Coordinates of C-alpha atoms and ligand atoms in Angstrom, one line a residue:
M46 CA 106.3 64.5 -11.1
R47 CA 106.0 66.2 -8.7
V48 CA 103.2 65.9 -5.5
L49 CA 101.9 68.4 -3.1
F50 CA 100.9 66.4 -0.2
A51 CA 98.1 68.1 1.9
T52 CA 97.9 66.7 5.4
A53 CA 96.4 67.7 8.8
E54 CA 98.8 65.6 10.4
V55 CA 102.8 63.9 9.6
Y56 CA 105.0 62.3 12.1
P57 CA 107.8 64.1 14.0
L58 CA 106.0 67.8 13.1
A59 CA 101.9 66.4 14.8
K60 CA 100.8 63.7 15.2
T61 CA 97.3 62.3 16.5
G62 CA 97.6 58.4 15.3
G63 CA 98.2 56.5 12.1
L64 CA 97.6 59.6 9.7
A65 CA 100.9 61.1 10.7
D66 CA 102.8 57.5 10.3
A67 CA 101.1 57.2 6.3
S68 CA 102.0 60.6 5.7
R69 CA 105.8 60.5 6.6
G70 CA 105.7 56.8 5.1
L71 CA 104.3 57.5 2.3
A72 CA 106.2 61.1 1.8
I73 CA 109.6 59.3 1.8
A74 CA 108.6 56.0 0.1
L75 CA 107.4 58.9 -3.0
K76 CA 110.6 60.0 -3.2
R77 CA 113.0 56.9 -3.1
R78 CA 110.9 56.4 -6.0
G79 CA 112.5 60.0 -7.9
I80 CA 109.2 61.7 -6.8
D81 CA 109.3 64.8 -6.3
V82 CA 106.7 65.4 -3.5
Q83 CA 106.1 68.1 -1.2
L84 CA 103.8 68.5 1.7
V85 CA 101.5 70.7 3.5
V86 CA 100.5 70.8 6.6
P87 CA 98.6 73.4 9.1
G88 CA 101.0 75.6 11.0
Y89 CA 100.8 74.6 14.6
A90 CA 102.7 75.9 17.0
D91 CA 105.3 72.3 17.4
A92 CA 105.2 71.8 13.8
L93 CA 106.6 75.3 13.0
E94 CA 109.4 74.3 16.5
R95 CA 110.3 70.7 15.1
V96 CA 110.1 71.9 11.5
E97 CA 113.9 72.0 10.6
R98 CA 115.4 75.0 8.4
P99 CA 111.9 77.0 9.1
E100 CA 111.7 80.2 6.4
T101 CA 108.6 82.8 5.9
V102 CA 108.4 83.0 2.2
A103 CA 105.5 84.7 1.7
K104 CA 101.8 86.5 2.9
L105 CA 98.8 85.1 2.1
D106 CA 95.8 85.9 1.6
S107 CA 93.4 87.6 4.6
V108 CA 89.9 85.8 4.2
M109 CA 87.9 84.5 6.8
G110 CA 88.6 86.3 9.1
V111 CA 92.2 85.3 8.8
C112 CA 94.8 88.8 8.7
D113 CA 98.5 87.4 10.0
A114 CA 98.5 84.2 8.5
T115 CA 102.0 83.3 6.5
L116 CA 103.5 80.1 4.3
V117 CA 106.7 78.5 6.0
R118 CA 108.8 76.1 4.1
G119 CA 111.0 74.0 5.9
L120 CA 111.9 70.4 5.7
L121 CA 110.5 67.3 7.5
P122 CA 113.4 66.1 10.4
R123 CA 115.2 63.4 9.4
S124 CA 113.8 63.2 5.2
N125 CA 114.8 65.5 3.0
I126 CA 111.4 66.0 2.1
P127 CA 110.4 70.2 1.6
V128 CA 106.8 71.0 4.3
W129 CA 104.9 73.7 3.4
L130 CA 103.3 75.5 7.0
V131 CA 99.8 77.1 7.1
N132 CA 101.2 79.6 10.1
A133 CA 98.0 81.2 10.6
P134 CA 98.6 81.4 15.0
T135 CA 94.7 82.9 15.6
L136 CA 93.5 79.1 14.0
F137 CA 96.0 76.4 14.7
Q138 CA 98.7 78.1 17.7
R139 CA 96.6 76.9 20.8
R140 CA 96.7 75.0 24.2
G141 CA 95.3 71.9 23.8
G142 CA 94.9 69.8 20.5
L143 CA 95.5 69.3 16.8
Y144 CA 91.8 69.2 17.0
Q145 CA 90.0 69.6 20.0
D146 CA 91.0 71.6 23.1
E147 CA 92.6 70.7 26.6
H148 CA 88.9 69.7 27.4
G149 CA 88.2 67.7 24.8
R150 CA 85.7 69.8 22.9
D151 CA 86.1 70.0 18.7
W152 CA 87.7 73.1 18.0
A153 CA 84.3 75.1 17.5
D154 CA 86.2 77.1 14.4
S155 CA 86.6 73.0 13.0
A156 CA 85.2 74.5 9.5
V157 CA 86.9 77.5 9.1
R158 CA 90.2 76.1 10.3
F159 CA 90.1 73.0 7.2
A160 CA 89.1 75.8 4.8
Y161 CA 91.6 78.3 5.2
F162 CA 93.8 75.5 5.4
A163 CA 92.5 74.1 2.1
R164 CA 92.7 77.2 0.9
A165 CA 96.0 77.8 1.6
A166 CA 96.9 75.2 -0.1
H167 CA 95.3 75.6 -3.0
G168 CA 97.0 79.0 -3.7
L169 CA 99.8 77.2 -3.3
A170 CA 99.4 74.8 -5.6
T171 CA 97.7 76.7 -8.2
G172 CA 101.1 79.6 -7.8
R173 CA 99.4 82.3 -6.0
Y174 CA 101.9 82.3 -3.4
G175 CA 104.9 83.3 -6.4
S176 CA 106.3 79.4 -6.1
A177 CA 108.5 78.9 -8.5
W178 CA 107.3 75.0 -8.0
R179 CA 103.4 74.0 -9.0
P180 CA 103.1 70.3 -8.0
D181 CA 101.2 67.8 -11.5
I182 CA 99.3 66.0 -8.5
V183 CA 97.4 67.5 -5.6
H184 CA 97.5 64.3 -3.1
A185 CA 94.7 65.9 -0.7
N186 CA 94.6 63.7 2.7
D187 CA 91.4 62.9 4.6
W188 CA 88.6 65.3 5.3
H189 CA 90.7 67.9 6.9
A190 CA 91.5 68.7 2.9
G191 CA 88.2 68.0 1.6
L192 CA 88.3 71.2 0.3
L193 CA 90.6 71.5 -1.9
P194 CA 89.5 69.2 -4.8
L195 CA 86.9 71.0 -4.8
L196 CA 88.7 74.5 -4.9
L197 CA 91.0 73.0 -7.7
R198 CA 87.6 71.7 -9.5
S199 CA 86.6 74.8 -9.5
E200 CA 89.1 76.4 -11.2
Q201 CA 89.1 77.6 -15.4
S202 CA 92.3 77.0 -16.2
P203 CA 94.4 73.0 -16.2
G204 CA 95.2 72.6 -13.1
P205 CA 96.7 69.9 -11.3
R206 CA 95.1 66.9 -11.2
T207 CA 94.1 65.5 -7.9
V208 CA 93.9 61.8 -5.6
F209 CA 92.1 62.3 -2.3
T210 CA 93.0 59.5 0.0
V211 CA 89.9 58.5 3.3
H212 CA 91.8 57.2 6.6
N213 CA 88.5 56.7 8.3
M214 CA 85.2 57.2 6.5
A215 CA 84.0 57.9 10.2
F216 CA 85.1 61.3 10.6
Q217 CA 83.4 63.3 8.1
G218 CA 84.1 67.0 8.9
N219 CA 80.2 67.2 8.9
F220 CA 79.3 71.4 10.4
P221 CA 75.8 72.4 10.6
M222 CA 75.2 74.3 7.7
D223 CA 74.7 78.2 8.7
V224 CA 78.5 77.9 7.9
L225 CA 78.6 78.2 4.6
P226 CA 78.7 81.8 3.9
S227 CA 81.8 81.8 5.7
L228 CA 83.5 79.2 3.3
D229 CA 83.0 80.9 0.3
I230 CA 82.1 77.8 -1.9
P231 CA 82.9 79.3 -5.8
C232 CA 79.5 79.2 -7.2
G233 CA 78.0 75.3 -9.0
F234 CA 79.8 73.6 -6.3
H235 CA 77.8 73.4 -3.0
D236 CA 76.3 70.3 -3.9
N237 CA 79.2 68.7 -3.4
I238 CA 79.2 70.1 0.0
E239 CA 75.9 69.1 1.6
F240 CA 75.5 66.4 3.0
H241 CA 71.9 65.6 4.5
G242 CA 71.0 69.3 5.1
Q243 CA 74.3 69.9 6.8
V244 CA 78.2 70.3 5.2
S245 CA 80.5 67.7 5.3
F246 CA 84.4 68.3 4.0
L247 CA 84.9 64.5 2.9
K248 CA 81.7 64.7 0.8
A249 CA 83.7 67.7 -1.2
G250 CA 87.1 65.8 -1.3
L251 CA 84.8 62.4 -2.8
S252 CA 83.2 64.0 -4.6
C253 CA 85.4 66.1 -6.4
A254 CA 89.0 64.2 -6.5
D255 CA 89.8 63.0 -10.0
R256 CA 91.0 59.6 -7.8
V257 CA 89.7 58.6 -4.7
T258 CA 91.5 56.0 -2.1
T259 CA 91.6 54.4 1.7
V260 CA 93.9 52.5 2.7
S261 CA 93.1 49.0 2.4
P262 CA 91.6 46.7 -0.4
T263 CA 89.2 45.4 1.7
Y264 CA 87.7 48.6 3.7
A265 CA 87.2 49.5 0.2
K266 CA 84.8 47.5 -0.3
E267 CA 83.2 47.2 2.7
V268 CA 82.5 51.1 2.5
L269 CA 80.3 50.7 -0.3
T270 CA 77.6 49.0 1.9
P271 CA 75.5 51.4 4.2
E272 CA 76.7 48.9 7.2
C273 CA 79.9 50.3 6.6
G274 CA 79.9 53.3 4.5
C275 CA 79.3 55.4 7.7
G276 CA 76.4 57.0 5.3
M277 CA 79.1 57.8 2.0
D278 CA 78.6 54.7 0.9
G279 CA 75.5 56.3 -2.1
V280 CA 78.1 59.3 -2.2
L281 CA 81.2 56.3 -2.9
R282 CA 79.2 53.8 -5.2
A283 CA 79.1 56.8 -7.1
R284 CA 82.5 57.1 -7.3
S285 CA 83.4 53.6 -7.5
D286 CA 84.9 53.8 -11.0
H287 CA 87.4 56.0 -9.7
F288 CA 87.8 54.6 -5.9
S289 CA 90.4 51.7 -5.0
G290 CA 91.7 50.4 -1.7
I291 CA 95.9 51.0 -1.1
L292 CA 97.5 49.4 1.4
N293 CA 99.5 51.9 3.9
G294 CA 102.7 50.3 5.1
I295 CA 105.4 51.0 7.7
E296 CA 108.2 54.1 7.4
D297 CA 111.7 51.6 8.0
T298 CA 113.0 54.6 9.6
T299 CA 110.5 55.4 12.5
W300 CA 109.4 51.8 13.1
N301 CA 112.4 49.3 13.5
P302 CA 113.4 47.4 16.9
A303 CA 116.8 47.0 15.3
T304 CA 117.5 51.2 15.2
D305 CA 114.4 52.4 17.0
P306 CA 116.1 55.1 19.2
W307 CA 113.2 54.7 21.7
L308 CA 114.1 51.1 23.1
P309 CA 116.8 50.7 25.6
C310 CA 118.1 47.9 23.9
G311 CA 117.6 47.3 20.3
Y312 CA 117.3 43.5 18.6
I313 CA 117.0 42.0 15.4
V314 CA 115.3 38.9 14.2
K315 CA 118.3 36.2 14.9
D316 CA 119.1 37.9 17.9
R317 CA 115.5 38.8 19.6
S318 CA 117.4 38.8 23.6
G319 CA 116.7 42.4 23.0
K320 CA 113.5 42.0 23.0
G321 CA 113.6 40.4 27.2
V322 CA 115.4 43.5 28.4
C323 CA 112.7 45.8 26.5
K324 CA 110.2 43.9 28.0
L325 CA 111.9 44.4 31.4
A326 CA 112.1 48.0 31.2
L327 CA 108.1 47.9 30.1
Q328 CA 107.1 46.1 33.1
Q329 CA 108.7 48.6 35.7
E330 CA 107.9 52.1 33.4
F331 CA 103.7 50.5 34.6
G332 CA 104.3 49.6 37.5
L333 CA 104.0 45.4 36.7
A334 CA 106.7 42.6 38.7
K335 CA 109.8 42.7 37.2
D336 CA 109.1 38.9 35.8
P337 CA 111.0 37.6 32.7
G338 CA 109.4 35.0 32.3
A339 CA 105.8 36.2 32.7
V340 CA 103.3 36.8 29.1
V341 CA 103.0 40.3 28.5
I342 CA 99.6 41.5 26.7
G343 CA 99.8 45.4 25.8
F344 CA 96.9 47.7 24.5
I345 CA 97.8 50.8 23.2
S346 CA 95.1 52.9 21.2
R347 CA 92.2 55.6 20.9
L348 CA 89.8 54.6 23.7
T349 CA 86.8 54.6 21.9
E350 CA 84.3 52.3 20.5
Q351 CA 85.8 51.9 17.5
K352 CA 88.6 49.7 18.6
M353 CA 86.4 48.4 21.2
A354 CA 87.8 50.1 24.4
D355 CA 84.5 48.8 25.6
A356 CA 85.2 45.4 24.8
V357 CA 89.1 45.6 26.6
L358 CA 86.9 47.0 30.1
Q359 CA 84.5 44.0 30.0
L360 CA 87.5 41.5 29.7
L361 CA 90.0 43.1 32.5
P362 CA 88.4 41.2 35.9
W363 CA 89.1 38.0 33.3
L364 CA 92.5 39.1 32.1
A365 CA 93.6 39.9 36.0
N366 CA 92.8 36.4 37.1
L367 CA 95.3 34.5 34.6
P368 CA 98.6 34.0 34.6
V369 CA 99.9 37.6 32.6
Q370 CA 100.4 40.8 33.3
F371 CA 98.5 44.2 31.0
A372 CA 99.9 47.1 30.2
L373 CA 97.6 49.7 28.1
M374 CA 97.5 52.8 27.0
G375 CA 95.2 55.5 25.4
N376 CA 92.9 58.6 25.7
G377 CA 89.7 59.4 24.8
D378 CA 86.0 57.8 25.4
R379 CA 85.9 59.3 29.2
E380 CA 83.8 56.7 30.5
T381 CA 86.3 54.4 29.6
E382 CA 89.0 55.6 30.6
I383 CA 87.3 56.2 34.4
G384 CA 86.7 52.4 34.3
L385 CA 90.2 51.8 33.0
V386 CA 91.9 53.3 36.3
K387 CA 89.2 51.6 38.1
E388 CA 89.9 48.2 37.4
A389 CA 94.2 48.3 37.0
W390 CA 93.3 50.4 40.8
Q391 CA 91.5 46.8 42.1
H392 CA 93.8 44.7 40.2
K393 CA 97.2 46.8 41.2
G394 CA 100.8 45.2 39.5
K395 CA 98.7 42.7 37.1
V396 CA 97.6 45.4 35.2
S397 CA 98.4 48.8 34.7
V398 CA 96.6 52.2 32.7
K399 CA 98.2 54.6 31.3
I400 CA 95.8 57.7 30.0
G401 CA 97.6 59.6 27.9
Y402 CA 99.1 59.2 24.7
D403 CA 103.5 59.2 24.8
E404 CA 105.0 57.9 21.5
R405 CA 108.4 56.8 23.4
L406 CA 105.9 54.4 25.5
A407 CA 104.1 53.3 22.8
H408 CA 107.4 51.3 21.2
L409 CA 108.2 50.1 24.1
M410 CA 104.9 49.1 24.9
I411 CA 105.1 47.1 21.2
A412 CA 108.6 46.0 21.7
G413 CA 108.0 44.7 25.3
S414 CA 104.8 42.9 24.9
D415 CA 104.4 39.7 24.0
I416 CA 100.9 40.0 22.7
L417 CA 99.1 43.2 21.4
L418 CA 95.9 44.0 21.8
A419 CA 94.3 45.2 18.2
P420 CA 90.6 44.9 18.2
A421 CA 88.4 47.0 16.4
R422 CA 84.7 47.1 15.3
F423 CA 85.9 48.4 11.7
E424 CA 89.6 49.4 10.0
P425 CA 90.7 50.9 7.7
C426 CA 94.2 49.7 7.7
G427 CA 95.3 50.0 11.4
L428 CA 99.2 50.2 11.9
T429 CA 99.5 48.9 15.5
Q430 CA 99.5 45.4 14.4
L431 CA 102.3 46.1 11.6
Y432 CA 104.1 47.4 14.2
A433 CA 103.6 44.9 16.6
L434 CA 104.7 42.2 13.8
R435 CA 107.8 43.7 12.7
Y436 CA 108.4 44.1 16.8
G437 CA 108.3 40.6 17.3
T438 CA 104.5 40.9 19.1
L439 CA 101.9 38.5 18.4
P440 CA 98.3 40.9 17.5
V441 CA 95.2 39.6 17.8
V442 CA 93.1 41.4 16.3
R443 CA 89.4 41.4 14.8
R444 CA 88.9 40.3 11.1
T445 CA 87.8 43.1 9.2
G446 CA 89.1 46.1 7.2
G447 CA 92.9 46.4 7.0
L448 CA 93.2 44.0 9.7
A449 CA 92.0 41.3 7.7
D450 CA 94.2 42.4 4.6
T451 CA 97.2 42.1 7.0
I452 CA 96.7 39.8 9.4
T453 CA 96.6 35.5 8.2
D454 CA 94.9 33.8 11.1
V455 CA 97.5 30.5 12.8
T456 CA 96.1 27.6 12.5
A457 CA 97.7 24.5 11.2
A458 CA 97.8 25.2 7.8
S459 CA 98.4 28.6 8.2
I460 CA 101.6 27.4 10.2
K461 CA 102.2 25.1 7.8
D462 CA 102.8 27.2 4.7
G463 CA 104.8 30.4 6.7
S464 CA 102.1 32.7 6.2
A465 CA 100.9 32.3 9.8
S466 CA 100.9 36.0 11.3
G467 CA 98.4 36.8 14.9
F468 CA 95.2 36.1 16.1
I469 CA 92.0 36.9 14.5
F470 CA 88.2 36.8 15.5
D471 CA 84.9 37.5 13.7
E472 CA 83.0 38.7 16.3
P473 CA 82.6 42.2 17.3
T474 CA 82.1 41.2 21.5
A475 CA 84.5 41.2 24.0
E476 CA 83.2 36.8 23.6
G477 CA 84.8 37.2 20.6
L478 CA 88.2 38.9 21.9
R479 CA 88.3 36.5 25.1
S480 CA 88.2 33.6 22.4
A481 CA 90.9 34.7 20.8
I482 CA 93.2 36.0 23.2
E483 CA 93.2 32.0 24.7
R484 CA 94.7 31.1 21.8
A485 CA 97.5 33.4 22.0
L486 CA 98.2 32.4 25.2
D487 CA 98.4 28.8 23.9
T488 CA 100.8 29.1 21.5
Y489 CA 102.4 31.0 23.6
H490 CA 103.0 28.2 26.0
K491 CA 104.7 26.5 23.2
P492 CA 107.9 28.3 23.1
L493 CA 109.2 26.3 19.8
R494 CA 106.0 27.3 17.9
W495 CA 106.0 31.2 18.9
R496 CA 109.8 31.1 18.4
A497 CA 108.9 30.1 14.9
L498 CA 106.1 32.5 14.6
Q499 CA 108.4 35.7 16.0
R500 CA 111.0 35.0 13.8
H501 CA 108.7 34.2 10.7
V502 CA 106.7 37.6 11.4
M503 CA 109.7 39.6 12.0
A504 CA 111.5 38.8 8.7
K505 CA 107.6 40.0 6.8
D506 CA 108.6 43.3 4.0
L507 CA 105.6 45.4 5.5
G508 CA 107.4 48.4 3.8
W509 CA 106.1 50.7 1.3
N510 CA 107.5 49.3 -1.7
S511 CA 104.5 47.9 -3.5
S512 CA 101.8 50.9 -2.0
A513 CA 104.1 53.7 -2.8
E514 CA 104.6 52.3 -6.8
R515 CA 100.9 51.9 -6.9
Y516 CA 100.8 55.4 -5.9
V517 CA 103.0 56.0 -8.6
A518 CA 100.3 54.4 -11.4
L519 CA 97.4 56.2 -9.8
Y520 CA 99.3 59.6 -10.3
S521 CA 100.4 58.4 -13.9
E522 CA 97.8 57.4 -14.7
V523 CA 94.8 60.4 -13.9
S524 CA 98.1 62.4 -15.2
A525 CA 97.7 60.8 -18.9
T526 CA 93.7 60.5 -18.7
D527 CA 93.0 63.8 -17.5
C528 CA 95.6 65.2 -20.3
I529 CA 93.3 63.9 -22.5
E530 CA 90.3 64.4 -21.6
T531 CA 91.1 68.2 -21.4
D532 CA 93.1 68.8 -23.8
G533 CA 92.1 71.7 -25.9
E534 CA 89.4 72.8 -23.7
D535 CA 91.0 74.7 -21.1
A536 CA 94.5 75.6 -22.8
A537 CA 93.4 78.9 -23.5
V538 CA 92.3 80.3 -20.3
Q539 CA 95.6 81.8 -18.2
A540 CA 96.5 80.2 -15.2
P541 CA 96.4 82.5 -12.3
Q542 CA 99.0 85.3 -11.7
P543 CA 101.6 84.6 -8.9
R544 CA 101.4 87.7 -6.2
E545 CA 102.1 88.8 -2.6
A546 CA 105.6 87.0 -2.9
L547 CA 107.5 87.9 0.2
N548 CA 110.9 86.9 -1.7
Ligands
LIG869 P1 94.1 55.0 14.3 O1 93.0 54.4 14.0 O2 94.2 55.2 16.0 O3 94.9 56.3 13.4 P2 96.6 53.3 13.4 O4 96.9 51.7 14.1 O5 96.3 53.4 12.3 O6 94.9 53.8 14.7 O7 97.6 53.9 13.8 C1 98.0 54.3 15.3 C2 99.0 55.2 15.4 O8 99.0 56.3 17.2 C3 100.1 53.9 16.1 O9 101.5 55.1 15.5 C4 100.0 53.7 17.6 O10 101.6 53.9 18.1 C5 100.2 55.4 18.0 N1 99.1 55.3 19.4 C6 98.1 55.2 19.5 N2 97.5 55.8 20.7 C7 98.4 56.3 21.4 C8 98.7 56.6 22.3 N3 98.3 56.6 23.4 N4 100.3 57.1 23.0 C9 100.9 57.5 21.8 N5 100.7 56.5 20.5 C10 99.2 55.9 20.8

């Protein structure tokens, strides 16, 4: 089975959040299962620099005003997985972030950037660029790759089958209707991309893919309701027979406290002394008093309403008056950033805030904290709470989406049956979060119980194994079903001929 996995992010080539980790983790797990998986990602400057053994293999079509693009083939570092980079310098090599400029404004040509990405991936999947490798399945991820299932569906000849995974329904790639002419959408497919007077890349993926998935079973149920569907619940209900939730996992080569190269000292379940060394390093880096006995609460997140960063800000004066240390790293909403920095200034030595994005520090915070806050108003899956478990750090989460699927509240009963793994609250408010932090601190002060919890959560199987099996089953199902559906129908239509290959 050959799978082309299209994603805007994959660690370590490009990352702004969980999509990058999930793309890497799933690709590695699929490869371990004998799937011939290859990735296609935008050719950001960092990605071109970090990819192993890059080689330009084809010139890409001059369309949508892009004339100088090439296809680069290389390997995803530390994996041996082939990666194709859509090297369109005018679209992807800029100062700023993957999706935004240096001032945090979305790139004005986002629609063209990802429409071009989808076109290039489509050409690759259908043999347009001379590659002998052709996928059986194209697995497109999030709105950035949303046009890919549409383009493949519009093909006359039977091409690869498509799976579309949504990692967050709130990010939809919606643009004003006037971008439509520049996207060159095939005739008959305008309904698949029109969404309440706008163009929606997410809708294109949801409505055109053979199968649609999201990243946890509970979120898959939630998004079918008007309250949680971000306006897409109707589109999803129409696809409900072909829609399911498959939980993300942890990629063990990157997130493992025993081998993590970002940590000053590794540790294992049976000997967690290295975790204490990480705590001291964390305190040092964050300007907190170096005290092995202090309780450290961490928060690493996008600073957005989704992640309840406003509620965390509201709680800082309360936290600062407790015998705890608080370390936060994140970026996002400007007002929240300013508020957090002000609070940290007022409670120097007890509350420390770093506005920014730093992979090394994220690992150190997860290892060095005792308690990790991972609250959310909604959460498709969430990975930080899983990393916390793996590193023996107890998470505080809200009962929603993937958080509800991955964490079992610490109660007398769950401790007894061995399922306890974190502190859950229900109300999406600062008050709700506060009550769960209080419970976590209470438990922390029962050292025997805390240590037992740490041992237990660290030993949990949080890897990709069972979820990768489910994707493989889905790929097999969609291949088999659609072979029958298209049997004979399009067999006479010739596949497009490869052209413009450089070698
Ligand atoms: P998201 O909704 O942001 O994708 P997840 O919990 O699924 O949330 O994944 C977040 C990922 O991004 C984790 O790997 C986490 O460590 C990382 N992360 C979040 N904020 C930062 C930051 N400021 N610096 C470094 N890594 C971060």
